[in-house]
Coordinates of C-alpha atoms in Angstrom, one line a residue:
X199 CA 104.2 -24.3 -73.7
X200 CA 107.8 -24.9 -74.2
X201 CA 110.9 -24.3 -76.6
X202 CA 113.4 -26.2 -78.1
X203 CA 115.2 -26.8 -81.6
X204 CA 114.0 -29.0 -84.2
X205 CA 117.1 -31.4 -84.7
X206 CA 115.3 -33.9 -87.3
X207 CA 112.7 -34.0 -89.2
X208 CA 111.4 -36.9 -91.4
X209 CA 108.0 -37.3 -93.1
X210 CA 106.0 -34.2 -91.3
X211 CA 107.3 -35.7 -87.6
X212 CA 110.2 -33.3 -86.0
X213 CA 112.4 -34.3 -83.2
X214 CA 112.4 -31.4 -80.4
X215 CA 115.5 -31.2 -78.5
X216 CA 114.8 -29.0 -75.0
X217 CA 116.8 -27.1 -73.2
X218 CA 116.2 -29.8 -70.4
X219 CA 118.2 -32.1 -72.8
X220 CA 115.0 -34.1 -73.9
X221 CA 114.2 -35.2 -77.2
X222 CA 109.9 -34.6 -78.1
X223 CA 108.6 -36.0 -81.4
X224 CA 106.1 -33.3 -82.6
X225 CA 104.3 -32.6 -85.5
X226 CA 103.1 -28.8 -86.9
X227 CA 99.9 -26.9 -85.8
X228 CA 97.6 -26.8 -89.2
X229 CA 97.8 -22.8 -89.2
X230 CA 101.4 -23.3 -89.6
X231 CA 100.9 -25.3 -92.8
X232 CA 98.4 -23.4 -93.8
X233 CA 100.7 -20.7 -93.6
X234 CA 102.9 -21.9 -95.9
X235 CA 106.1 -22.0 -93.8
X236 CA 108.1 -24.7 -93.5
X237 CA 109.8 -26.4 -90.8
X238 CA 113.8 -27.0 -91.0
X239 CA 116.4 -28.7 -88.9
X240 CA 118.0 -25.7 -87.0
X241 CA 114.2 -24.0 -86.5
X242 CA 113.9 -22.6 -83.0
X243 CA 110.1 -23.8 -82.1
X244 CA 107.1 -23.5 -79.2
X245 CA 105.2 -26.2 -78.7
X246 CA 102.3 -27.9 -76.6
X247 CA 102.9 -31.8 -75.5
X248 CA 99.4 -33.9 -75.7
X249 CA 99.3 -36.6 -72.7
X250 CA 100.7 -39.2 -74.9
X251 CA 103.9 -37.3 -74.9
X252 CA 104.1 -35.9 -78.2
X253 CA 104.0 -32.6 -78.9
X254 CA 102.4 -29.9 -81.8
X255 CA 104.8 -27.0 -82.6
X256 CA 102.8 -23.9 -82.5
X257 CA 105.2 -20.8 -83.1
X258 CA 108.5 -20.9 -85.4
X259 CA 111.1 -18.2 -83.9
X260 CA 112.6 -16.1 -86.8
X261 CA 115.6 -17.1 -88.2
X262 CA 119.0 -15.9 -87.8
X263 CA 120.6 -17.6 -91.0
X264 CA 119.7 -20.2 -93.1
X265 CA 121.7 -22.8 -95.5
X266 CA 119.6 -23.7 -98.5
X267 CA 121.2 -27.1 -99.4
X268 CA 121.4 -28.7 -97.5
X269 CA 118.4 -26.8 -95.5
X270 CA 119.8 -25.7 -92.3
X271 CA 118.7 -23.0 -90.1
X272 CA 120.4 -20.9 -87.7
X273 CA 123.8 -21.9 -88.3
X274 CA 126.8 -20.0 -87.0
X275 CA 130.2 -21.6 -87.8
X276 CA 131.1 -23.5 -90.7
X277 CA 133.8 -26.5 -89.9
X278 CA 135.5 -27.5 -92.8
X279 CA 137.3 -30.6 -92.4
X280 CA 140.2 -31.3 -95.5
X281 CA 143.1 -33.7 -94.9
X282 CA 146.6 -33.4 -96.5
X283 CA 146.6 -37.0 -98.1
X284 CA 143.9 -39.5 -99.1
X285 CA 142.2 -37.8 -100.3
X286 CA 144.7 -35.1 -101.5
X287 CA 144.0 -31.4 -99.9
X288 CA 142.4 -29.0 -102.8
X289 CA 143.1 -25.4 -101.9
X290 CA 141.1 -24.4 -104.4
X291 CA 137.9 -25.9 -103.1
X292 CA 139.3 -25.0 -99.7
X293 CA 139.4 -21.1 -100.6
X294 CA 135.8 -21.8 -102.3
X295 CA 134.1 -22.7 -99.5
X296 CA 135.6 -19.8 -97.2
X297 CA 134.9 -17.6 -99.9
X298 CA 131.3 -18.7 -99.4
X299 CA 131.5 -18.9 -95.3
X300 CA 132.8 -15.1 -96.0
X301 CA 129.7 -14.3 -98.3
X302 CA 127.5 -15.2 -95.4
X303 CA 129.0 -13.7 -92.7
X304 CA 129.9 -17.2 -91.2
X305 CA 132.7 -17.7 -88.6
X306 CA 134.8 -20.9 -90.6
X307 CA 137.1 -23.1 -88.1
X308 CA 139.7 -25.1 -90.7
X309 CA 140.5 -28.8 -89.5
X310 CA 143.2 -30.8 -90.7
X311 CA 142.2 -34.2 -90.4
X312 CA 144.5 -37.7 -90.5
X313 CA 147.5 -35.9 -89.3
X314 CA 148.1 -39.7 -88.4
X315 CA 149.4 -40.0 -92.0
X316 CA 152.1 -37.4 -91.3
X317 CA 152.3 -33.7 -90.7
X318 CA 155.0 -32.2 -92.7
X319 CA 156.7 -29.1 -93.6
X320 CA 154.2 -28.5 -96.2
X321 CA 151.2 -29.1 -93.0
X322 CA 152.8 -26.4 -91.5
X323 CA 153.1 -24.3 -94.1
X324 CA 149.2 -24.4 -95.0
X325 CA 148.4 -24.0 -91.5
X326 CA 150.6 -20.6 -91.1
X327 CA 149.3 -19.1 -94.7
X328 CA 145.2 -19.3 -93.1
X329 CA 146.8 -18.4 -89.4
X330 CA 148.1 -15.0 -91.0
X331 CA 144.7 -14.1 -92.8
X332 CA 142.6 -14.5 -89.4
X333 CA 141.2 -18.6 -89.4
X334 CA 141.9 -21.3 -86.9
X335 CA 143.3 -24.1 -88.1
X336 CA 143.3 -26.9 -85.9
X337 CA 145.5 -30.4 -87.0
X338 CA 143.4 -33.8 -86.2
X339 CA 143.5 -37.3 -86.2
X340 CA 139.5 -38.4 -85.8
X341 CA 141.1 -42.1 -86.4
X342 CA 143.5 -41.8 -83.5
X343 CA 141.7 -39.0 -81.2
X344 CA 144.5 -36.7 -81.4
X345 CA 143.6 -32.8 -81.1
X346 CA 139.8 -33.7 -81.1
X347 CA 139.7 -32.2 -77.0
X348 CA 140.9 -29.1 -78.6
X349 CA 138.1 -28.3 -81.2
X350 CA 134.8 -28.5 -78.1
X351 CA 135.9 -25.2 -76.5
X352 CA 134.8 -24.0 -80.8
X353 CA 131.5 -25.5 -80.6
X354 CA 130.2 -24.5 -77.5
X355 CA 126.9 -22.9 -77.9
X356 CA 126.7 -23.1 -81.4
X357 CA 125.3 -24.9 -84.5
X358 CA 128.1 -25.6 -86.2
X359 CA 127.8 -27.7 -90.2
X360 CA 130.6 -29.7 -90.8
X361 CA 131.1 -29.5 -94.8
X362 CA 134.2 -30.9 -96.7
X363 CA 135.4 -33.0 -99.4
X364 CA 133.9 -37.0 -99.1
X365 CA 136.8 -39.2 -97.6
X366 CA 138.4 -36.5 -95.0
X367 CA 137.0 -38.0 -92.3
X368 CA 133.7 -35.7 -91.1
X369 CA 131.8 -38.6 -89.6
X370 CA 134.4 -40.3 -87.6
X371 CA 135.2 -36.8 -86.5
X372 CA 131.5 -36.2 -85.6
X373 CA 131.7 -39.7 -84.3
X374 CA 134.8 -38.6 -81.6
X375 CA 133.1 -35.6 -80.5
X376 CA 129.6 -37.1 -80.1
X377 CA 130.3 -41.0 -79.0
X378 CA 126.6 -41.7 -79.2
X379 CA 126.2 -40.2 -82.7
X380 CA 127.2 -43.5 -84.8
X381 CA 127.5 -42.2 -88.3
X382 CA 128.3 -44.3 -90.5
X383 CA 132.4 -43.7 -92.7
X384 CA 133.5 -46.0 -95.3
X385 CA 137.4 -46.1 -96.5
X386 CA 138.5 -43.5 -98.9
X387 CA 138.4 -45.2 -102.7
X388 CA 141.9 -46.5 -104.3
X389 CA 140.5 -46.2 -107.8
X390 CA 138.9 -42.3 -107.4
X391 CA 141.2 -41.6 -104.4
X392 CA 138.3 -40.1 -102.7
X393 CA 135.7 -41.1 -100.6
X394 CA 131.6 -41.3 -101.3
X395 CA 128.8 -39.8 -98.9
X396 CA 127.8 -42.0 -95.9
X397 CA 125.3 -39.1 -95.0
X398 CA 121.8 -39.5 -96.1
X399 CA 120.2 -36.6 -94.1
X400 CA 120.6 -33.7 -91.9
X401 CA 120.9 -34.3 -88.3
X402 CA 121.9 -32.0 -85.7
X403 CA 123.7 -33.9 -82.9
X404 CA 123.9 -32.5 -79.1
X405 CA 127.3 -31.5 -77.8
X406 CA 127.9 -32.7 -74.3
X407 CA 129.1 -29.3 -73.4
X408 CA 126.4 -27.3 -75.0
X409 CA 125.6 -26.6 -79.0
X410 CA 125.1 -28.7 -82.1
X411 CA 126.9 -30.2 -85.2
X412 CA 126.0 -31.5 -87.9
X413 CA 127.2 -33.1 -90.8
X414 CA 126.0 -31.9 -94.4
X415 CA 125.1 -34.4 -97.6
X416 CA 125.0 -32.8 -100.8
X417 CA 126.5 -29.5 -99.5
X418 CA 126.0 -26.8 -102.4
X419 CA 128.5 -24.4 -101.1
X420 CA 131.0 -26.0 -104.4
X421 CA 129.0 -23.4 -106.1
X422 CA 129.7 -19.5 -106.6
X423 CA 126.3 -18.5 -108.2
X424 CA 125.3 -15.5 -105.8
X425 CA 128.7 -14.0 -106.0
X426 CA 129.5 -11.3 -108.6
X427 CA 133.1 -10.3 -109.8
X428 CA 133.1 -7.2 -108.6
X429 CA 132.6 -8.4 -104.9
X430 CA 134.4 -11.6 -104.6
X431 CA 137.7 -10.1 -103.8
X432 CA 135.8 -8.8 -100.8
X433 CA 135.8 -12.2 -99.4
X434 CA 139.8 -13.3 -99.6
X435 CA 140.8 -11.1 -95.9
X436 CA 144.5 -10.2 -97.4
X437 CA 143.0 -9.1 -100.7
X438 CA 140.2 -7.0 -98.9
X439 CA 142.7 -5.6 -96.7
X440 CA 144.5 -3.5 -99.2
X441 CA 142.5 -3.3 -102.7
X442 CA 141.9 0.3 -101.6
X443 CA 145.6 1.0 -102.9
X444 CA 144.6 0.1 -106.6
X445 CA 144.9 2.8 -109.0
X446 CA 141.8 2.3 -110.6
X447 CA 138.1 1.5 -108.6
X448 CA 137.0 -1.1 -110.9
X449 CA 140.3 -3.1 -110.7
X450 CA 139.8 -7.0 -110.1
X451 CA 143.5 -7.8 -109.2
X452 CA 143.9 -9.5 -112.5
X453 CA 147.1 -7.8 -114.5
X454 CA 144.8 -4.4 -114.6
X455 CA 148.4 -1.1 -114.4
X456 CA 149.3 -0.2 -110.9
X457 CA 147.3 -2.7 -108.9
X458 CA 148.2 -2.8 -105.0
X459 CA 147.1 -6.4 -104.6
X460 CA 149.5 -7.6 -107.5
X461 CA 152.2 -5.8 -105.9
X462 CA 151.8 -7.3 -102.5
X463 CA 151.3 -11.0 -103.7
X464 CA 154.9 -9.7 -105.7
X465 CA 156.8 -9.0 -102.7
X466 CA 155.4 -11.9 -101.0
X467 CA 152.6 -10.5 -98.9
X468 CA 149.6 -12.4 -100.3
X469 CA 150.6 -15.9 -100.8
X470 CA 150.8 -17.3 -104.5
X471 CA 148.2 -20.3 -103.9
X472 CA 145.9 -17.8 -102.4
X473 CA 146.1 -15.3 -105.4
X474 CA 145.9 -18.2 -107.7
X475 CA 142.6 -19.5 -106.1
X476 CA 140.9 -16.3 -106.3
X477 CA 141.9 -15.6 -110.5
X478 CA 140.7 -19.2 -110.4
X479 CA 137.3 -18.3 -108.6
X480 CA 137.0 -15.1 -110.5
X481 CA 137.0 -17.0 -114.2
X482 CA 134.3 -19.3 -112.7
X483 CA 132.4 -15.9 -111.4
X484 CA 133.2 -14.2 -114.9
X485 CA 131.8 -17.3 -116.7
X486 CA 128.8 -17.5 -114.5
X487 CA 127.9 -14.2 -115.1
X488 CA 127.8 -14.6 -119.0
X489 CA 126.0 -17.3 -118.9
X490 CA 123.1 -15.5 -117.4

């Protein structure tokens, strides 16, 4: 018997990757189906190799963590690649999708990408406001290989899921880090200043230096559904950090008398764009909420 991860699977046949660094094409034991339970890229598997070579996957280890779409098990760091121009960098959709690594107790490793097309003042400035709350931020150019060395000592023994905006670069950065992996990237639009999806499915690609990454089509984390009001502050560091001062328990940091956060985002504590995001999160929460 041996082990390994599933890092593909396509039509009822899953791709094996062993610790020996081989790849076995397998397909599940019947009880296993009978069972219900499905198999998922990410899965940590036994399984029994027939003489041909292929093998049938007889035990699926428990879980750890598991992304719903796209279905992804055992993950644990999110990578979430955003580049200053073309397209544009949306903090708002960046402080959504920590928000969300935060929710599930997910490490998240912020990557610049296309410093190539400058790194200004206004670079360094984003960089120092997600240094101070506790994230890495690490500038790239995927197009020229600069900084790429710097983000393999973060993926080392983990599976990491690269999500981002379309058109920031995620699969020539996948691309740089795994030479062999030969996703496909297509030029960012002029007409929607953004780029489309060039990722049809969920792969899981081998590090050289141990671990896995993976880029993510149709990532759902754009949504807030499984986040109430009441908790979301709980997921902005700075904001956690010193609700307790609030006058009142209930307070949610939006104009409520005597509120701590409000003060410290007044004196220049909690950075504007990061207050801004989370009223602008907390409507979207509030509106979900009533429409349920």
């Amino acid at each position: 018997m041996e082990s390994g991860i599933i890092i593909k699977g396509v039509g009822g046949f899953y791709n094996v990757y062993t610790g020996e660094g081989r790849i076995v094409t397998c397909v599940a034991r019947g009880k296993i189906k009978n069972k219900g339970i499905k198999l998922f890229v990410g899965d940590r598997v036994s399984f029994s190799c027939s003489e041909a070579g292929t093998g049938i996957i007889e035990t699926v280890f428990p879980r750890t963590r598991f992304l719903h779409r796209p279905p992804v098990a055992n993950i644990n760091q999110l990578i979430l690649v955003f580049a200053m121009n073309k397209p544009r960098l949306n903090l708002n959709l960046l402080d959504k999708l920590l928000v969300q690594a935060e929710a599930a107790s997910l490490p998240a490793l912020i990557v610049i990408n296309k410093i190539d097309l400058g790194f200004d003042r206004e670079a360094g400035d984003i960089k120092a406001i997600y240094t101070k709350i506790g994230y890495k931020v690490l500038p790239v150019s995927a197009l020229k290989n600069q900084g790429v060395a710097e983000m393999k000592p973060w993926l080392k023994e983990r599976i990491s899921v690269v999500a981002g905006p379309s058109g920031t670069g995620k699969s020539t950065l996948i691309n740089r880090l795994c030479p062999g992996a030969d996703l496909k990237t297509r030029e960012v639009s002029a007409k929607l200043k953004r780029g489309r999806h060039t990722t049809r499915h969920v792969e899981l690609i081998p590090l050289e230096g141990g671990g896995f990454i993976a880029d993510t089509p149709g990532f759902s984390f754009y949504q807030l559904k499984d986040i109430g009001a009441a908790e979301l502050a709980g997921y902005f560091p700075e904001i956690k950090a010193v609700r307790g001062g609030c006058k009142f328990g209930g307070c949610l940091h939006d104009r409520e008398p005597e509120c701590e956060v409000l003060c410290r985002m007044n004196r220049g504590e909690i950075t504007r764009s990061r207050y801004d995001s989370y009223l602008q999160l907390l409507r979207e929460v509030q509106s979900l909420e009533r429409s349920f």
